[in-house]
Every structure is written in structure tokens, then in C-alpha cells.
PDB file of N, CA and C in Angstrom:
ATOM      1  N   MET A   1      68.135 -16.920 122.458  1.00 61.00           N
ATOM      2  CA  MET A   1      67.420 -16.079 121.519  1.00 61.00           C
ATOM      3  C   MET A   1      65.948 -16.039 121.899  1.00 61.00           C
ATOM      4  N   ASP A   2      65.373 -14.885 121.810  1.00 71.00           N
ATOM      5  CA  ASP A   2      63.957 -14.724 122.084  1.00 71.00           C
ATOM      6  C   ASP A   2      63.136 -15.530 121.078  1.00 71.00           C
ATOM      7  N   GLY A   3      62.192 -16.321 121.559  1.00 71.00           N
ATOM      8  CA  GLY A   3      61.333 -17.103 120.675  1.00 71.00           C
ATOM      9  C   GLY A   3      61.833 -18.504 120.390  1.00 71.00           C
ATOM     10  N   VAL A   4      63.057 -18.845 120.818  1.00 72.00           N
ATOM     11  CA  VAL A   4      63.584 -20.196 120.616  1.00 72.00           C
ATOM     12  C   VAL A   4      63.344 -20.984 121.892  1.00 72.00           C
ATOM     13  N   HIS A   5      62.600 -22.053 121.780  1.00 75.00           N
ATOM     14  CA  HIS A   5      62.263 -22.896 122.926  1.00 75.00           C
ATOM     15  C   HIS A   5      63.101 -24.166 122.854  1.00 75.00           C
ATOM     16  N   SER A   6      63.563 -24.658 123.997  1.00 73.00           N
ATOM     17  CA  SER A   6      64.438 -25.837 124.015  1.00 73.00           C
ATOM     18  C   SER A   6      63.771 -27.068 123.401  1.00 73.00           C
ATOM     19  N   ASP A   7      62.433 -27.145 123.404  1.00 75.00           N
ATOM     20  CA  ASP A   7      61.746 -28.284 122.787  1.00 75.00           C
ATOM     21  C   ASP A   7      61.873 -28.285 121.262  1.00 75.00           C
ATOM     22  N   LEU A   8      62.259 -27.164 120.669  1.00 70.00           N
ATOM     23  CA  LEU A   8      62.390 -27.072 119.218  1.00 70.00           C
ATOM     24  C   LEU A   8      63.726 -27.603 118.717  1.00 70.00           C
ATOM     25  N   ILE A   9      64.692 -27.757 119.594  1.00 66.00           N
ATOM     26  CA  ILE A   9      66.014 -28.238 119.202  1.00 66.00           C
ATOM     27  C   ILE A   9      65.926 -29.750 118.993  1.00 66.00           C
ATOM     28  N   CYS A  10      66.223 -30.219 117.774  1.00 74.00           N
ATOM     29  CA  CYS A  10      65.993 -31.616 117.394  1.00 74.00           C
ATOM     30  C   CYS A  10      67.081 -32.570 117.856  1.00 74.00           C
ATOM     31  N   GLY A  11      68.314 -32.157 117.856  1.00 78.00           N
ATOM     32  CA  GLY A  11      69.389 -33.075 118.210  1.00 78.00           C
ATOM     33  C   GLY A  11      70.730 -32.367 118.239  1.00 78.00           C
ATOM     34  N   VAL A  12      71.788 -33.153 118.459  1.00 81.00           N
ATOM     35  CA  VAL A  12      73.121 -32.572 118.606  1.00 81.00           C
ATOM     36  C   VAL A  12      73.625 -31.933 117.315  1.00 81.00           C
ATOM     37  N   ALA A  13      73.114 -32.355 116.162  1.00 82.00           N
ATOM     38  CA  ALA A  13      73.557 -31.797 114.881  1.00 82.00           C
ATOM     39  C   ALA A  13      72.744 -30.572 114.467  1.00 82.00           C
ATOM     40  N   THR A  14      71.743 -30.199 115.275  1.00 79.00           N
ATOM     41  CA  THR A  14      70.890 -29.057 114.949  1.00 79.00           C
ATOM     42  C   THR A  14      71.648 -27.755 115.170  1.00 79.00           C
ATOM     43  N   THR A  15      71.547 -26.848 114.211  1.00 81.00           N
ATOM     44  CA  THR A  15      72.162 -25.530 114.330  1.00 81.00           C
ATOM     45  C   THR A  15      71.067 -24.482 114.387  1.00 81.00           C
ATOM     46  N   VAL A  16      71.123 -23.630 115.394  1.00 79.00           N
ATOM     47  CA  VAL A  16      70.170 -22.530 115.516  1.00 79.00           C
ATOM     48  C   VAL A  16      70.808 -21.301 114.895  1.00 79.00           C
ATOM     49  N   ARG A  17      70.122 -20.680 113.962  1.00 84.00           N
ATOM     50  CA  ARG A  17      70.618 -19.484 113.278  1.00 84.00           C
ATOM     51  C   ARG A  17      69.840 -18.263 113.756  1.00 84.00           C
ATOM     52  N   ASP A  18      70.542 -17.188 114.019  1.00 88.00           N
ATOM     53  CA  ASP A  18      69.883 -15.934 114.360  1.00 88.00           C
ATOM     54  C   ASP A  18      69.511 -15.246 113.054  1.00 88.00           C
ATOM     55  N   ALA A  19      68.238 -15.273 112.709  1.00 87.00           N
ATOM     56  CA  ALA A  19      67.771 -14.689 111.453  1.00 87.00           C
ATOM     57  C   ALA A  19      66.900 -13.461 111.707  1.00 87.00           C
ATOM     58  N   GLU A  20      67.106 -12.833 112.854  1.00 90.00           N
ATOM     59  CA  GLU A  20      66.317 -11.648 113.170  1.00 90.00           C
ATOM     60  C   GLU A  20      66.524 -10.581 112.099  1.00 90.00           C
ATOM     61  N   GLY A  21      65.429 -10.063 111.574  1.00 93.00           N
ATOM     62  CA  GLY A  21      65.491  -9.040 110.537  1.00 93.00           C
ATOM     63  C   GLY A  21      65.643  -9.594 109.133  1.00 93.00           C
ATOM     64  N   LEU A  22      65.707 -10.917 108.999  1.00 90.00           N
ATOM     65  CA  LEU A  22      65.869 -11.551 107.692  1.00 90.00           C
ATOM     66  C   LEU A  22      64.595 -12.299 107.324  1.00 90.00           C
ATOM     67  N   ILE A  23      64.484 -12.706 106.084  1.00 86.00           N
ATOM     68  CA  ILE A  23      63.358 -13.499 105.615  1.00 86.00           C
ATOM     69  C   ILE A  23      63.900 -14.853 105.174  1.00 86.00           C
ATOM     70  N   ALA A  24      63.370 -15.929 105.739  1.00 82.00           N
ATOM     71  CA  ALA A  24      63.787 -17.284 105.363  1.00 82.00           C
ATOM     72  C   ALA A  24      62.700 -17.917 104.501  1.00 82.00           C
ATOM     73  N   THR A  25      63.080 -18.384 103.322  1.00 78.00           N
ATOM     74  CA  THR A  25      62.126 -19.028 102.423  1.00 78.00           C
ATOM     75  C   THR A  25      62.725 -20.334 101.919  1.00 78.00           C
ATOM     76  N   PRO A  26      61.886 -21.308 101.585  1.00 77.00           N
ATOM     77  CA  PRO A  26      62.416 -22.549 101.023  1.00 77.00           C
ATOM     78  C   PRO A  26      62.942 -22.308  99.610  1.00 77.00           C
ATOM     79  N   GLY A  27      63.874 -23.127  99.194  1.00 80.00           N
ATOM     80  CA  GLY A  27      64.390 -23.027  97.830  1.00 80.00           C
ATOM     81  C   GLY A  27      63.395 -23.590  96.837  1.00 80.00           C
ATOM     82  N   GLY A  28      63.471 -23.112  95.624  1.00 82.00           N
ATOM     83  CA  GLY A  28      62.590 -23.598  94.562  1.00 82.00           C
ATOM     84  C   GLY A  28      63.209 -24.765  93.824  1.00 82.00           C
ATOM     85  N   ILE A  29      62.376 -25.513  93.125  1.00 81.00           N
ATOM     86  CA  ILE A  29      62.829 -26.645  92.317  1.00 81.00           C
ATOM     87  C   ILE A  29      62.375 -26.423  90.882  1.00 81.00           C
ATOM     88  N   ASP A  30      63.320 -26.411  89.953  1.00 82.00           N
ATOM     89  CA  ASP A  30      63.002 -26.293  88.529  1.00 82.00           C
ATOM     90  C   ASP A  30      63.138 -27.686  87.930  1.00 82.00           C
ATOM     91  N   VAL A  31      62.022 -28.278  87.520  1.00 82.00           N
ATOM     92  CA  VAL A  31      62.035 -29.668  87.061  1.00 82.00           C
ATOM     93  C   VAL A  31      62.132 -29.814  85.544  1.00 82.00           C
ATOM     94  N   HIS A  32      62.330 -28.707  84.832  1.00 81.00           N
ATOM     95  CA  HIS A  32      62.462 -28.788  83.375  1.00 81.00           C
ATOM     96  C   HIS A  32      63.543 -27.808  82.926  1.00 81.00           C
ATOM     97  N   VAL A  33      64.779 -28.264  82.953  1.00 80.00           N
ATOM     98  CA  VAL A  33      65.922 -27.412  82.628  1.00 80.00           C
ATOM     99  C   VAL A  33      66.673 -28.000  81.447  1.00 80.00           C
ATOM    100  N   HIS A  34      67.029 -27.159  80.492  1.00 79.00           N
ATOM    101  CA  HIS A  34      67.912 -27.555  79.395  1.00 79.00           C
ATOM    102  C   HIS A  34      69.291 -26.994  79.728  1.00 79.00           C
ATOM    103  N   PHE A  35      70.230 -27.876  80.051  1.00 76.00           N
ATOM    104  CA  PHE A  35      71.564 -27.460  80.468  1.00 76.00           C
ATOM    105  C   PHE A  35      72.392 -27.054  79.249  1.00 76.00           C
ATOM    106  N   ASP A  36      72.117 -25.866  78.731  1.00 78.00           N
ATOM    107  CA  ASP A  36      72.835 -25.406  77.542  1.00 78.00           C
ATOM    108  C   ASP A  36      73.656 -24.146  77.802  1.00 78.00           C
ATOM    109  N   SER A  37      73.792 -23.758  79.052  1.00 77.00           N
ATOM    110  CA  SER A  37      74.539 -22.551  79.375  1.00 77.00           C
ATOM    111  C   SER A  37      75.357 -22.783  80.637  1.00 77.00           C
ATOM    112  N   ALA A  38      76.618 -22.395  80.590  1.00 71.00           N
ATOM    113  CA  ALA A  38      77.489 -22.542  81.753  1.00 71.00           C
ATOM    114  C   ALA A  38      77.057 -21.641  82.905  1.00 71.00           C
ATOM    115  N   GLN A  39      76.321 -20.581  82.599  1.00 82.00           N
ATOM    116  CA  GLN A  39      75.888 -19.638  83.628  1.00 82.00           C
ATOM    117  C   GLN A  39      74.541 -20.013  84.238  1.00 82.00           C
ATOM    118  N   LEU A  40      73.943 -21.110  83.781  1.00 83.00           N
ATOM    119  CA  LEU A  40      72.608 -21.495  84.233  1.00 83.00           C
ATOM    120  C   LEU A  40      72.526 -21.613  85.751  1.00 83.00           C
ATOM    121  N   CYS A  41      73.491 -22.289  86.368  1.00 82.00           N
ATOM    122  CA  CYS A  41      73.440 -22.496  87.818  1.00 82.00           C
ATOM    123  C   CYS A  41      73.539 -21.183  88.576  1.00 82.00           C
ATOM    124  N   ASP A  42      74.397 -20.283  88.142  1.00 86.00           N
ATOM    125  CA  ASP A  42      74.516 -18.975  88.803  1.00 86.00           C
ATOM    126  C   ASP A  42      73.200 -18.211  88.742  1.00 86.00           C
ATOM    127  N   HIS A  43      72.554 -18.218  87.584  1.00 86.00           N
ATOM    128  CA  HIS A  43      71.276 -17.515  87.425  1.00 86.00           C
ATOM    129  C   HIS A  43      70.180 -18.185  88.257  1.00 86.00           C
ATOM    130  N   ALA A  44      70.191 -19.508  88.291  1.00 84.00           N
ATOM    131  CA  ALA A  44      69.179 -20.236  89.059  1.00 84.00           C
ATOM    132  C   ALA A  44      69.307 -19.927  90.546  1.00 84.00           C
ATOM    133  N   ILE A  45      70.521 -19.968  91.069  1.00 83.00           N
ATOM    134  CA  ILE A  45      70.740 -19.676  92.486  1.00 83.00           C
ATOM    135  C   ILE A  45      70.323 -18.251  92.815  1.00 83.00           C
ATOM    136  N   ALA A  46      70.651 -17.309  91.948  1.00 86.00           N
ATOM    137  CA  ALA A  46      70.265 -15.911  92.170  1.00 86.00           C
ATOM    138  C   ALA A  46      68.750 -15.743  92.195  1.00 86.00           C
ATOM    139  N   ALA A  47      68.029 -16.631  91.507  1.00 84.00           N
ATOM    140  CA  ALA A  47      66.569 -16.563  91.461  1.00 84.00           C
ATOM    141  C   ALA A  47      65.913 -17.402  92.558  1.00 84.00           C
ATOM    142  N   GLY A  48      66.715 -18.047  93.406  1.00 82.00           N
ATOM    143  CA  GLY A  48      66.161 -18.838  94.496  1.00 82.00           C
ATOM    144  C   GLY A  48      65.939 -20.297  94.177  1.00 82.00           C
ATOM    145  N   ILE A  49      66.370 -20.726  92.990  1.00 84.00           N
ATOM    146  CA  ILE A  49      66.244 -22.136  92.610  1.00 84.00           C
ATOM    147  C   ILE A  49      67.414 -22.890  93.232  1.00 84.00           C
ATOM    148  N   THR A  50      67.124 -23.927  94.014  1.00 82.00           N
ATOM    149  CA  THR A  50      68.185 -24.674  94.678  1.00 82.00           C
ATOM    150  C   THR A  50      68.331 -26.097  94.158  1.00 82.00           C
ATOM    151  N   SER A  51      67.385 -26.545  93.320  1.00 83.00           N
ATOM    152  CA  SER A  51      67.452 -27.887  92.735  1.00 83.00           C
ATOM    153  C   SER A  51      67.063 -27.807  91.265  1.00 83.00           C
ATOM    154  N   LEU A  52      67.855 -28.469  90.411  1.00 82.00           N
ATOM    155  CA  LEU A  52      67.590 -28.480  88.973  1.00 82.00           C
ATOM    156  C   LEU A  52      67.501 -29.923  88.492  1.00 82.00           C
ATOM    157  N   MET A  53      66.544 -30.199  87.616  1.00 81.00           N
ATOM    158  CA  MET A  53      66.419 -31.517  86.995  1.00 81.00           C
ATOM    159  C   MET A  53      66.436 -31.323  85.492  1.00 81.00           C
ATOM    160  N   GLY A  54      67.371 -31.972  84.811  1.00 77.00           N
ATOM    161  CA  GLY A  54      67.505 -31.822  83.373  1.00 77.00           C
ATOM    162  C   GLY A  54      66.358 -32.435  82.592  1.00 77.00           C
ATOM    163  N   ALA A  55      66.079 -31.847  81.443  1.00 69.00           N
ATOM    164  CA  ALA A  55      65.036 -32.349  80.549  1.00 69.00           C
ATOM    165  C   ALA A  55      65.665 -32.642  79.197  1.00 69.00           C
ATOM    166  N   LEU A  56      65.155 -33.643  78.526  1.00 59.00           N
ATOM    167  CA  LEU A  56      65.680 -33.999  77.205  1.00 59.00           C
ATOM    168  C   LEU A  56      64.939 -33.279  76.121  1.00 59.00           C
TER     169      LEU A  56
END
């Protein structure tokens, strides 16, 4: 792949993904969630939230 240098490959478990034409962003973390809806996780994932921490 253009732009991938062999020095960037970290180890045997490293996977190189062809993301040409795509946008890669880190997932968000919501640290104050009230787990009162079964659909919460689906909505969170759709919004880019990849980690949830419950609040009392």
C-alpha cells in the first residue's frame, strides 16, 4: 500500500487495513451513563461511543 512503510509494522499480530477514502477516528468514552434503556448500547455505538462507565 502506498504510504505504508515496513518500519511501521509493529509485530506478527499487527494487521494493516486499507482505509483509503475512509476516515479513521478514535472511539469516544462516556463516563457518566445511567443504564436504564436496553437500546443504550446501540445508540452509543451509532454515536461513536465505544466505552461506557455506569453512574449511580
